[in-house]
Coordinates of C-alpha atoms (C1' of nucleotides) in Angstrom, one line a residue:
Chain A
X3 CA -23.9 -50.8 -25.6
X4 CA -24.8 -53.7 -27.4
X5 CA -23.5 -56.8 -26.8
X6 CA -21.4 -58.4 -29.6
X7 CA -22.8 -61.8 -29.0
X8 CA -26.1 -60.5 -30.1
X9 CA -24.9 -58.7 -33.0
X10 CA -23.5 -62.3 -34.1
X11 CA -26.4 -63.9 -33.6
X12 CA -28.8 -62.5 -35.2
X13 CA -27.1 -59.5 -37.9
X14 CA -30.6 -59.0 -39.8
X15 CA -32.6 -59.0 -37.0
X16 CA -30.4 -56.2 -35.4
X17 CA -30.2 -54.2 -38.5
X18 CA -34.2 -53.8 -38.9
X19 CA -34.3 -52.9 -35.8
X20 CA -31.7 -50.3 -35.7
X21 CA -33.9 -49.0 -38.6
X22 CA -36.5 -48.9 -36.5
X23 CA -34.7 -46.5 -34.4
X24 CA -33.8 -44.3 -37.6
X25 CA -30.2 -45.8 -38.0
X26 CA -29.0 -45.7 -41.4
X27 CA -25.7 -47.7 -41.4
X28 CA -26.3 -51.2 -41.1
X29 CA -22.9 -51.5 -42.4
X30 CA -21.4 -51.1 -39.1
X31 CA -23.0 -54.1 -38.1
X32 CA -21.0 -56.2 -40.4
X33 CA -18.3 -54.2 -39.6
X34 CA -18.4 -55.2 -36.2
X35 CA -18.8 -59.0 -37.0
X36 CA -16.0 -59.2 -39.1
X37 CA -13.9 -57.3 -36.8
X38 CA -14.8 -58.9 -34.1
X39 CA -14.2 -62.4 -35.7
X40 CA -10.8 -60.6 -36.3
X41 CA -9.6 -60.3 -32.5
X42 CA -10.7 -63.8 -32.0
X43 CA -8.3 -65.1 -34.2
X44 CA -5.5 -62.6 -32.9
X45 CA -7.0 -63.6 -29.8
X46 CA -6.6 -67.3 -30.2
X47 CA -2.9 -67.4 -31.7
X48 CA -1.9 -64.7 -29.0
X49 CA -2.8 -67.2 -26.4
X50 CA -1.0 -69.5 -28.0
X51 CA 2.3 -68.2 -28.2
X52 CA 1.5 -66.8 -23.9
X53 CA 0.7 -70.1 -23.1
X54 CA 4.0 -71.6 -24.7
X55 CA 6.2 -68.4 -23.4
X56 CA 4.5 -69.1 -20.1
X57 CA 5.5 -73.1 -20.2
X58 CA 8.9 -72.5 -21.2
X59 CA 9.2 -69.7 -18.6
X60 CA 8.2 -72.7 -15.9
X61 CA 11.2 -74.4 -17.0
X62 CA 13.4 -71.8 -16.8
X63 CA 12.6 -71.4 -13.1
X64 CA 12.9 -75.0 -12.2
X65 CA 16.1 -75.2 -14.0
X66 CA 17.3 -72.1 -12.5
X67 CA 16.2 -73.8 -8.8
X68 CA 18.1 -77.3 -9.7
X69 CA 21.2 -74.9 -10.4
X70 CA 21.5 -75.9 -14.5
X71 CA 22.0 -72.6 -15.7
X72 CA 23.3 -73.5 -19.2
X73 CA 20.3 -74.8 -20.1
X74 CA 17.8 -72.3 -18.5
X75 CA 20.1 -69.8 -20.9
X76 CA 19.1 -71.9 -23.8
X77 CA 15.9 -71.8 -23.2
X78 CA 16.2 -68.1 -22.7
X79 CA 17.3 -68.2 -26.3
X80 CA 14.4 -69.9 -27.2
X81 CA 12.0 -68.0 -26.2
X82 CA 13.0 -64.9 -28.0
X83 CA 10.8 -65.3 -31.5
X84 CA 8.0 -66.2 -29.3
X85 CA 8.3 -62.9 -27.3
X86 CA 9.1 -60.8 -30.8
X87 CA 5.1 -62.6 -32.1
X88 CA 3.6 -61.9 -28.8
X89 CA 4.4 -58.4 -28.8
X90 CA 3.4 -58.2 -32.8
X91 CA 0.0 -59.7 -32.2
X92 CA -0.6 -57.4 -28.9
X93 CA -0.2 -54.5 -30.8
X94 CA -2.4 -55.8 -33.8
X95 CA -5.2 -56.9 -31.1
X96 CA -5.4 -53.3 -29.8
X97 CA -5.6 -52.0 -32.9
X98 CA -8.9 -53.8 -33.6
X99 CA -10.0 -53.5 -30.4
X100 CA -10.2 -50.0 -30.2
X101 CA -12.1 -50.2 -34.2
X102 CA -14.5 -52.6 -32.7
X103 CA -15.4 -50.6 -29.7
X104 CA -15.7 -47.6 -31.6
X105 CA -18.2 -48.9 -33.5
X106 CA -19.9 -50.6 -31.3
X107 CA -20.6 -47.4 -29.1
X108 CA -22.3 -46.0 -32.1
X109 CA -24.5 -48.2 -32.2
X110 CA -28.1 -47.1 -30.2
X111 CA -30.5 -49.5 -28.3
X112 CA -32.3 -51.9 -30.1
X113 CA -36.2 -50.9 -29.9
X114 CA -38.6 -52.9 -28.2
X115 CA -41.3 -54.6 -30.5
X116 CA -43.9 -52.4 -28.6
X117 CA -42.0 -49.5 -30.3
X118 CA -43.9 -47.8 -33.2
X119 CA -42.5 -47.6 -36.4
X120 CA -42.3 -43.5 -37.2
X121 CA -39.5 -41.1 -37.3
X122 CA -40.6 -37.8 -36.6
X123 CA -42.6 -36.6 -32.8
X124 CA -45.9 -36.6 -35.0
X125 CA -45.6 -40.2 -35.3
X126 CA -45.5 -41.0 -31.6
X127 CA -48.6 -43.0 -30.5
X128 CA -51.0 -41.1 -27.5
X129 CA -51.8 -44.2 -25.0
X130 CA -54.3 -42.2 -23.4
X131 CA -55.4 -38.3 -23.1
X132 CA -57.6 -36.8 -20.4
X133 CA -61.0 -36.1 -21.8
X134 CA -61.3 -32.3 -21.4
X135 CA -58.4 -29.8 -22.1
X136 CA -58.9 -26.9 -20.7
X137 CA -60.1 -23.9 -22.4
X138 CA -59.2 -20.6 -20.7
X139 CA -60.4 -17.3 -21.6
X140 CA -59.0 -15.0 -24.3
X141 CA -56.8 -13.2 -22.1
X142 CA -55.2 -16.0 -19.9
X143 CA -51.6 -15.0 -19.6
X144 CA -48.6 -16.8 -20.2
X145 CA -46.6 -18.5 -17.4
X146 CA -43.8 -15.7 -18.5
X147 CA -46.0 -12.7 -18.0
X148 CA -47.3 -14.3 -14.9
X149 CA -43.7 -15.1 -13.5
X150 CA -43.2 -11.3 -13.7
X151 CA -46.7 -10.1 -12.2
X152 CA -46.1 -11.9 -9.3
X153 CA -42.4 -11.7 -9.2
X154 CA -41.8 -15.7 -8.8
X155 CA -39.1 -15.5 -11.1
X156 CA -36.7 -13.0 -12.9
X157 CA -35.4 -14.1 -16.3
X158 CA -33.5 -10.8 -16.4
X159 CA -31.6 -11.2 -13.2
X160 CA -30.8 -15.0 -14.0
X161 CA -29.3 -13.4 -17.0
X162 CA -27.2 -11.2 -15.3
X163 CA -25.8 -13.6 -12.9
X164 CA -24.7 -16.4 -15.3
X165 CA -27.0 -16.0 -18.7
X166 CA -30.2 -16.8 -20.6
X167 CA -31.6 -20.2 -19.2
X168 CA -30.3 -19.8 -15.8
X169 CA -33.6 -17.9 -14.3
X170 CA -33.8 -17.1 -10.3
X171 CA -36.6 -18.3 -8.6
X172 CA -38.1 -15.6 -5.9
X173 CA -40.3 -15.6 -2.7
X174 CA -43.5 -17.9 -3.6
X175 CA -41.6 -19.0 -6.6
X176 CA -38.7 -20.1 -4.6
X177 CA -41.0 -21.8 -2.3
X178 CA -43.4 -23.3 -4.7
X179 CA -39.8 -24.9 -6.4
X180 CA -39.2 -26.5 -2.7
X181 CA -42.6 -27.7 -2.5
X182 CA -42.7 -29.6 -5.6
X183 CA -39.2 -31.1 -4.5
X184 CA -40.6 -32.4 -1.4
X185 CA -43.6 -33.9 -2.9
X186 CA -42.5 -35.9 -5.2
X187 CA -39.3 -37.0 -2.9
X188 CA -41.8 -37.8 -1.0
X189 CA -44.1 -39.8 -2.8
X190 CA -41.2 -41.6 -4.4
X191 CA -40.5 -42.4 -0.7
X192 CA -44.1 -44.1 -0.4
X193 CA -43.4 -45.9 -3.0
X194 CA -40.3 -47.5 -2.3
X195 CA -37.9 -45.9 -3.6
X196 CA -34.5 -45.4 -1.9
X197 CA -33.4 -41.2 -1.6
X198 CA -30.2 -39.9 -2.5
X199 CA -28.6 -36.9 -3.4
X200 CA -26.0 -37.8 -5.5
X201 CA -23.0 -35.2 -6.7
X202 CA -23.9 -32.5 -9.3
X203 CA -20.5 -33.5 -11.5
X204 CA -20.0 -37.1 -13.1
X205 CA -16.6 -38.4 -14.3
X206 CA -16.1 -39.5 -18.4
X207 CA -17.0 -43.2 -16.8
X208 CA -19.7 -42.6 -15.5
X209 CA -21.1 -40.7 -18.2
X210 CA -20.0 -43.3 -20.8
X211 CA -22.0 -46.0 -18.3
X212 CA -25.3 -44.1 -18.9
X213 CA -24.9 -43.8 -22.6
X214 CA -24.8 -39.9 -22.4
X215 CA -21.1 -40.0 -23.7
X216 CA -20.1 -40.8 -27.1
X217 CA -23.4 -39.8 -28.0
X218 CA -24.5 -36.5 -26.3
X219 CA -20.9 -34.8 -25.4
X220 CA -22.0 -31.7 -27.0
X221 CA -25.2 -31.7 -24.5
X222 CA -23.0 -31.7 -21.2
X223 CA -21.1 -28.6 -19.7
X224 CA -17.7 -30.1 -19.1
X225 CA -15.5 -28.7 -16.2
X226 CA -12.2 -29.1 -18.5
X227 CA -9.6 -28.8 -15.7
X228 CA -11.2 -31.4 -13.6
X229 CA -12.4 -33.6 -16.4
X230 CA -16.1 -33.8 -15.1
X231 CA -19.1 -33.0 -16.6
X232 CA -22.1 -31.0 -14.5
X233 CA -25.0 -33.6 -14.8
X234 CA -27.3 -33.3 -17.2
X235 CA -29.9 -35.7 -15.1
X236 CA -29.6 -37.4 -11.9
X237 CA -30.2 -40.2 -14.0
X238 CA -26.6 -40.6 -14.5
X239 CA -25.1 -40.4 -10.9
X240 CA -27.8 -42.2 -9.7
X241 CA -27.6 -45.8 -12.0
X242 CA -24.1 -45.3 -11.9
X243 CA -24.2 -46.0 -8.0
X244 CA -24.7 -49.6 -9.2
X245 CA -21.5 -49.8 -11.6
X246 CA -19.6 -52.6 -11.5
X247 CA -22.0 -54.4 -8.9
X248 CA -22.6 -58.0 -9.0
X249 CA -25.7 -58.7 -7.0
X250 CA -28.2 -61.6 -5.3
X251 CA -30.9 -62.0 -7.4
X252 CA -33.2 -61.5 -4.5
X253 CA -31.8 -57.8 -3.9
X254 CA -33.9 -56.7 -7.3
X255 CA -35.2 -54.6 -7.8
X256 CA -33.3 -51.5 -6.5
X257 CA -35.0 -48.4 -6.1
X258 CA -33.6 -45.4 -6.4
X259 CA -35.2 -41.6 -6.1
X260 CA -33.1 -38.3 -5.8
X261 CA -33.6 -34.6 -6.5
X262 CA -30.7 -32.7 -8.3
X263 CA -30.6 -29.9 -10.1
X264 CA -30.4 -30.8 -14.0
X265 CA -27.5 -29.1 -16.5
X266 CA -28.0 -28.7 -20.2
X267 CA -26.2 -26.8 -23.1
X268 CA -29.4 -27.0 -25.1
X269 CA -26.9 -26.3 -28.1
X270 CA -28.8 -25.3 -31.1
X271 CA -32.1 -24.9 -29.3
X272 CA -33.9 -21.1 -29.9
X273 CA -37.1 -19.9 -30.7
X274 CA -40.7 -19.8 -28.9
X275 CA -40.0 -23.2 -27.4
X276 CA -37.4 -22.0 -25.6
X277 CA -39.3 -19.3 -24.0
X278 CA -39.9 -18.6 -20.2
X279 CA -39.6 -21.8 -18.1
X280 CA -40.2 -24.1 -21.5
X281 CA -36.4 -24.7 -22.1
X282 CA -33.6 -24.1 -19.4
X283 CA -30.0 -24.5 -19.3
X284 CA -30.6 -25.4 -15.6
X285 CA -33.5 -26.8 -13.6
X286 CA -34.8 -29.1 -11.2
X287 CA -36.2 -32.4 -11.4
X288 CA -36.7 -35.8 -9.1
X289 CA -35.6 -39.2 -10.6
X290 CA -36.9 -42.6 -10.4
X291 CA -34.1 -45.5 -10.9
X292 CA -34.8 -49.2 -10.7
X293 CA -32.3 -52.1 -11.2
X294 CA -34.8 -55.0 -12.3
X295 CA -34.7 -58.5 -13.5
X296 CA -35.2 -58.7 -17.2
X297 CA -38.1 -60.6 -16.7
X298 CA -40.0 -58.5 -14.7
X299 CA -38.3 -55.5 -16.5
X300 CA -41.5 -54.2 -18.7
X301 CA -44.0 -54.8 -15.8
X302 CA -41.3 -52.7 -13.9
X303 CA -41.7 -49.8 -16.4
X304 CA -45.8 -49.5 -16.4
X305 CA -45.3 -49.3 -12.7
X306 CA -42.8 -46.4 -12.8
X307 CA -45.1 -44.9 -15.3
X308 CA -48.3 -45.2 -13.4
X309 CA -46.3 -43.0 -10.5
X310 CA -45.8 -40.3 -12.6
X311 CA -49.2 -40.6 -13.9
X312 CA -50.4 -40.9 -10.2
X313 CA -48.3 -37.5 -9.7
X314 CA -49.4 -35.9 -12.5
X315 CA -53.8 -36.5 -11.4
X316 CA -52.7 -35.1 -7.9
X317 CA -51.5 -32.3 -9.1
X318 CA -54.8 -32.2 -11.2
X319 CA -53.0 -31.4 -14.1
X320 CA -54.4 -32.6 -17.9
X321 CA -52.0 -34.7 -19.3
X322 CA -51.5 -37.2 -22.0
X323 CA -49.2 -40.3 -22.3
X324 CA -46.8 -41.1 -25.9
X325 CA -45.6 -44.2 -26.8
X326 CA -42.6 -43.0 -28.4
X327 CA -41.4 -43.9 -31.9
X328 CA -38.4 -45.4 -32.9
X329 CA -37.2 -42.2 -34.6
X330 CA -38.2 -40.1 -31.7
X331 CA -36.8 -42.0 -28.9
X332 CA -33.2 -41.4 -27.3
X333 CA -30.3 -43.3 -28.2
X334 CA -30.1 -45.8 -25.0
X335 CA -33.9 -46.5 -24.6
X336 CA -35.6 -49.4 -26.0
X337 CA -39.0 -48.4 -24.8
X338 CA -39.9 -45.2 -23.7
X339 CA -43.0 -43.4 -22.4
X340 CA -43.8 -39.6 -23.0
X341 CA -45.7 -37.7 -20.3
X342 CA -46.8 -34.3 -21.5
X343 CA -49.5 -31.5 -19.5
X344 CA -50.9 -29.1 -21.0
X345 CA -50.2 -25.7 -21.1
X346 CA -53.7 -23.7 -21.2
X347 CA -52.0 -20.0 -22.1
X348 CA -49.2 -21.5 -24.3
X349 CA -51.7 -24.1 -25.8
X350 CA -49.6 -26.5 -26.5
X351 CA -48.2 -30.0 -24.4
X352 CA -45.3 -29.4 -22.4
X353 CA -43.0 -32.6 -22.1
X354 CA -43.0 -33.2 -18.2
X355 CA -41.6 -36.6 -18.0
X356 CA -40.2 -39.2 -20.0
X357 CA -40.0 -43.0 -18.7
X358 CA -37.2 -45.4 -20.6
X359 CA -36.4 -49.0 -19.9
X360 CA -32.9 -49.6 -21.3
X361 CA -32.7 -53.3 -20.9
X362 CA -28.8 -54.2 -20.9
X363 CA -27.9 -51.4 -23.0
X364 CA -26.8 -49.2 -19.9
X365 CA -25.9 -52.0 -17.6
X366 CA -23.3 -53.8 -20.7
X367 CA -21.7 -50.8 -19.9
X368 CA -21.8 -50.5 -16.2
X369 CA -21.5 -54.1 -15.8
X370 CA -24.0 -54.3 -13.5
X371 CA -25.2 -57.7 -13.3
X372 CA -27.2 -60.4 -10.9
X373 CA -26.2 -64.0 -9.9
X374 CA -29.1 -65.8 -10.5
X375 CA -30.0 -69.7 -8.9
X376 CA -27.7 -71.3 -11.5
X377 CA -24.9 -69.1 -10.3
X378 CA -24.8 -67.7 -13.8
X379 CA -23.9 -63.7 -13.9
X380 CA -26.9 -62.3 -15.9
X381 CA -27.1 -58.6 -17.1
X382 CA -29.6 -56.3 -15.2
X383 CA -32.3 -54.4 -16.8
X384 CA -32.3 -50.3 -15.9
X385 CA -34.8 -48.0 -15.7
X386 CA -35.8 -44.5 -15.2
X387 CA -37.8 -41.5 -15.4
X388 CA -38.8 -38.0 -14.5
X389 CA -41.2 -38.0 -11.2
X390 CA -41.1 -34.9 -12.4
X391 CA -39.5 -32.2 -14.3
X392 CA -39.9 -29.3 -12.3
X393 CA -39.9 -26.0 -14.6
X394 CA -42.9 -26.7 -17.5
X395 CA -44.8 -28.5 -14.5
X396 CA -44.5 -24.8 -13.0
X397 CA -45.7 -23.1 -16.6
X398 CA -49.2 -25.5 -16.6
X399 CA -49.9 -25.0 -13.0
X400 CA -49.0 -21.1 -13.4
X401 CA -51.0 -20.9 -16.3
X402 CA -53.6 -23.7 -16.0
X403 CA -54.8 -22.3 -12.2
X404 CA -54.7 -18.6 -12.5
X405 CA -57.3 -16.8 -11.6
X406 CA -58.0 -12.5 -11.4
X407 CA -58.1 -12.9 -7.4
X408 CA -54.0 -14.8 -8.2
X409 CA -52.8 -18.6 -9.1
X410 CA -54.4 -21.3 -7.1
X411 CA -52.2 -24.2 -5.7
X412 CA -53.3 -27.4 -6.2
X413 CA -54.5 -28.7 -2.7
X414 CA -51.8 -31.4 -2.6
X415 CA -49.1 -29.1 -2.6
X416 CA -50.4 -26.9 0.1
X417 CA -48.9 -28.5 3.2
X418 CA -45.7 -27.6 1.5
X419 CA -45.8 -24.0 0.2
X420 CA -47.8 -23.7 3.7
X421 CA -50.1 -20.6 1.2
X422 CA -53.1 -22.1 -1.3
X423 CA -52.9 -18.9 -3.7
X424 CA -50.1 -16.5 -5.2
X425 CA -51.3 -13.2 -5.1
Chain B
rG17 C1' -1.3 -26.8 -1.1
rG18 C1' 3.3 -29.5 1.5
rA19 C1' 5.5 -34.2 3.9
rG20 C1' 5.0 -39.3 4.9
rA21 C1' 2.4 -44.3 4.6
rA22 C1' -0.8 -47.5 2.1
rA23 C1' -4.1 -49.9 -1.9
rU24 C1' -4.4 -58.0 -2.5
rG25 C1' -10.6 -62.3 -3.3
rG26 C1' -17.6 -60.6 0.2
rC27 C1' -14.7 -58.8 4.7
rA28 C1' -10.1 -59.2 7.6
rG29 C1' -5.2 -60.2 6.5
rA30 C1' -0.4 -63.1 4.6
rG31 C1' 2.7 -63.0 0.6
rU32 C1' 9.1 -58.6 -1.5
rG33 C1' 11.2 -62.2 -8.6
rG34 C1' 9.6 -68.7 -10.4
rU35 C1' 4.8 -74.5 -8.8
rC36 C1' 0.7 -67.8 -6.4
rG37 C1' -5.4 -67.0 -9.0
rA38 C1' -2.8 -66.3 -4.6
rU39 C1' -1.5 -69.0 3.0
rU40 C1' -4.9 -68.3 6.8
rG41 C1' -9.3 -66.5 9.5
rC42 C1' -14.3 -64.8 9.2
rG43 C1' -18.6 -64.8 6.4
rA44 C1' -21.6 -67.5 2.6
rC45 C1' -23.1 -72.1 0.3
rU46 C1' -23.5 -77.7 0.2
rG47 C1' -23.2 -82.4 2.6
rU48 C1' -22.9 -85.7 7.1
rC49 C1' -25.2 -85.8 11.9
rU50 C1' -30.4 -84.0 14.0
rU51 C1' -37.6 -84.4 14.5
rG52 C1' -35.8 -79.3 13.2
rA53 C1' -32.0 -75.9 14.4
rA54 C1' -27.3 -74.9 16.7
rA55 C1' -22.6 -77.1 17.4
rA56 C1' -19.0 -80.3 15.2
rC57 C1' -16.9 -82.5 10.9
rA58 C1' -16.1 -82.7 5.5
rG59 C1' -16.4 -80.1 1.0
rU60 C1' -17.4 -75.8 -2.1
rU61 C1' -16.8 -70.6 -2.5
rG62 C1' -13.9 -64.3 -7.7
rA63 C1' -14.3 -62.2 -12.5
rC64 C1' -13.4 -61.6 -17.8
rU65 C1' -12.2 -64.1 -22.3
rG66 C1' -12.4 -68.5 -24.9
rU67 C1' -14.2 -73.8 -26.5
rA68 C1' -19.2 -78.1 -28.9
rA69 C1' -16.9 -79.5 -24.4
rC70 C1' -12.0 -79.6 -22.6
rA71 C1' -7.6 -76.8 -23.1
rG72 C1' -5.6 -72.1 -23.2
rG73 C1' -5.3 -66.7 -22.0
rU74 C1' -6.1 -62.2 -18.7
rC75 C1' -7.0 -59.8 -14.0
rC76 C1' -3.5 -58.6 -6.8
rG77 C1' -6.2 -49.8 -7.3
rG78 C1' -5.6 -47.7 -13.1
rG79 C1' -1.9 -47.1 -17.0
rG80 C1' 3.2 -47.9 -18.7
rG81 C1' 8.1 -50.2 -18.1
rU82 C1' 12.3 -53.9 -16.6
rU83 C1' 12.6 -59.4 -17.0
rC84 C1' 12.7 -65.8 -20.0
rG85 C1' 9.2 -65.0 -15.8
rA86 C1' 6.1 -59.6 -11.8
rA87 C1' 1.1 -59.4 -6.5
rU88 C1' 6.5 -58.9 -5.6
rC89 C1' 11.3 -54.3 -8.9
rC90 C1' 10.9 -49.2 -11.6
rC91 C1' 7.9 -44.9 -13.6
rU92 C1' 3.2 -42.5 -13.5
rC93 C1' -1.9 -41.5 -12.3
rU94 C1' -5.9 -42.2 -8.9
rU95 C1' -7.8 -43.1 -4.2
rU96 C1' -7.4 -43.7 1.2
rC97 C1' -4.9 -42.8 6.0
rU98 C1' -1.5 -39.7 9.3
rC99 C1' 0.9 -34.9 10.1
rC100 C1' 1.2 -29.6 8.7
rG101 C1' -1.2 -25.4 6.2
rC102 C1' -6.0 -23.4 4.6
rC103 C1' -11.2 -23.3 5.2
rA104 C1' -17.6 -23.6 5.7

RNA sequence: GGAGAAAUGGCAGAGUGGUCGAUUGCGACUGUCUUGAAAACAGUUGACUGUAACAGGUCCGGGGGUUCGAAUCCCUCUUUCUCCGCCA
């Protein structure tokens, strides 16, 4: 969420921006100024008429304590218009209050000026791309016919147990899933970050804190009698261990790295993309979270991304890096990286991970803030991203490494499946 | 699921209708002393809002109510603890 004080600052400079980022109303924005001058001034004479209810209210108790009771009943009296305009302006504060917040949450992150101007995936700029993408031959399979020669993992049965999206790994699939896990806890672990395993189902808070509610409801499954949503990223369990904190400056950064499985509706998604492993209602991934100072916030995210790009080479998988556009990115980042590998049977570049720094836009809402050497409470920058995504990882290195003798493992990841071919 | 008890500042723990934003202890920070440290002594030590700066306002688990006035009384929700039941 944005803070207000911004928004009064600088109105035009937050419009372009939110422009950037493909948002059309900059009405809003002066919406939100002149609403928010509103509650000042409702705030202002509110406090007035508190602070004289509160005054008189001293004397009542003193006069009351000396024993002059007439006079504390006069002053009773007096007090009564004052309480009638208190509870008037109350009302009329909340009434704006709630306008102004629901405007404000509609508002997305401001883009960073690293951002390219573009509103459609096309327009995302590639940072770098590996110099040779593979060519395999005519009859290289797809990871979905592969899946089912080697029976790694059933689409069918997934359907029958739950539904489409929800496939069950088997045997050296099931293995190969664990593997992957391990590795990248594990190299998250070497580089610093802290393991958790956070729960599976978030309350409304906490996804309000991450930004995924107002904006993405419709992307959660919600657990209506319990009022939780099934996470659709540890992402959101994971920064939201950090709500509310109030931190030394020297504990930044935090780092934080779980595995969960992930949980998404994928409403209105159908079609080739959503074939075989490309698009799932469940899967698995490993997160990176990092708390940062806002100076040291951006050099914070080419680190993150240099992990995943260090995953991603020992792996030995070709992949290519996107700046991502303002019109492309999601509605909390304000700079966000794109890691995709290629696919050799699919031909195409499979979205793997994705690296956002959100600056305050997260932690406005979490309130998660440092005290820095001037005791002043200063907003933390967040961070994250996918070290990795585990399913289209699975479709390249499926379809990428198979050979007629079977599907080679990369040699990083054999100390973990404890095989170095699926056959 | 049933019965009971509780929720106060970083932590511990007072406070049962008025001068309480909150006694006290510990911790932390600053100063004095010291070559330095410890000890001792003195002081400081929550957040939000608001202002040019003051002032003012709000916050004692969340929400609502009673009252001129609520940490304190009432209702409700949540969480924790104890006992019973159930269970991997």
């Amino acid at each position: 969420m944005l803070l207000v004080e911004l928004i009064r600052k600088n109105p035009e400079e937050v419009k372009r921006k939110l422009a950037k980022k493909n948002f059309n109303q900059p009405e809003i924005v002066d919406e939100i100024i002149s609403l928010d001058t509103k509650r000042k001034k409702i705030q202002t004479a509110l406090d007035d008429f508190l602070s004289q209810r509160n005054t008189i209210s001293k004397e009542i108790g003193s006069l009351m304590q000396s024993g002059q009771k007439e006079l504390a009943e006069n002053k009773k009296n007096e007090i009564s218009t004052i309480k009638e305009n208190t509870l008037v302006l109350e009302a009329d504060l909340k009434v704006v209050e709630d306008k102004l917040f629901n405007q404000l949450v509609t508002l997305p992150n401001l883009p960073s000026d690293l951002v390219p101007e573009g509103k459609t995936p096309e327009e995302n700029v590639c940072t770098f791309i590996v110099k040779e993408i593979p060519v395999l031959s005519e009859d290289a399979k797809p990871h979905w016919e592969l899946t089912e020669k080697y029976d790694i993992v059933d689409f069918e049965l997934g359907v029958k147990l739950t539904g489409a999206g929800f496939p069950v790994y088997k045997g050296k699939g099931a293995i190969l899933q664990r593997a992957l896990i391990s590795f990248f806890l594990d190299e998250a672990g070497k580089a610093g970050y802290n393991e958790v395993i956070p729960p599976l189902m978030v309350n409304e808070e906490s996804a309000f804190a991450t930004g995924q509610l107002p904006d993405k409801e419709g992307q959660m499954y919600h657990v209506t009698e319990d009022k939780f949503y099934l996470i659709p990223t540890a992402e959101v369990p994971i920064t939201n261990i950090l709500r509310g904190e109030l931190l030394k400056e020297n504990q930044l950064p935090i780092k934080y790295t779980g595995y969960t499985p992930c949980f998404r509706r994928e409403a209105g998604s159908y079609g080739k993309d959503v074939r075989g492993l490309n698009r799932l209602h469940q899967f698995d991934k490993v997160e990176i979270v990092q708390a940062q100072h806002p100076d040291k916030s951006y050099e914070t995210l080419d680190e993150m991304a240099k992990h995943v790009e260090n995953l991603l080479i020992k792996l030995e998988l070709p992949y290519r890096i996107l700046r991502l556009c303002g019109g492309d990115m999601s509605f909390a980042s304000a700079l966000t990286y794109d890691f995709e590998a290629y696919s050799g049977a699919q031909k195409k570049w499979l979205e793997v991970s994705s690296v956002s720094n959100f600056e305050t836009f997260q932690s406005n809402r979490l309130k998660l803030r440092f005290k820095n050497a001037d005791g002043q409470n200063i907003l933390a920058h967040t961070l994250n991203g996918s070290a990795l995504a585990l399913p289209r990882i699975v479709a390249c290195l499926l379809e990428n490494n198979q050979t007629p003798e079977g599907i080679k493992i990369p040699s990083v990841l054999q100390k973990y499946t404890g095989f170095d071919m699926i056959k």
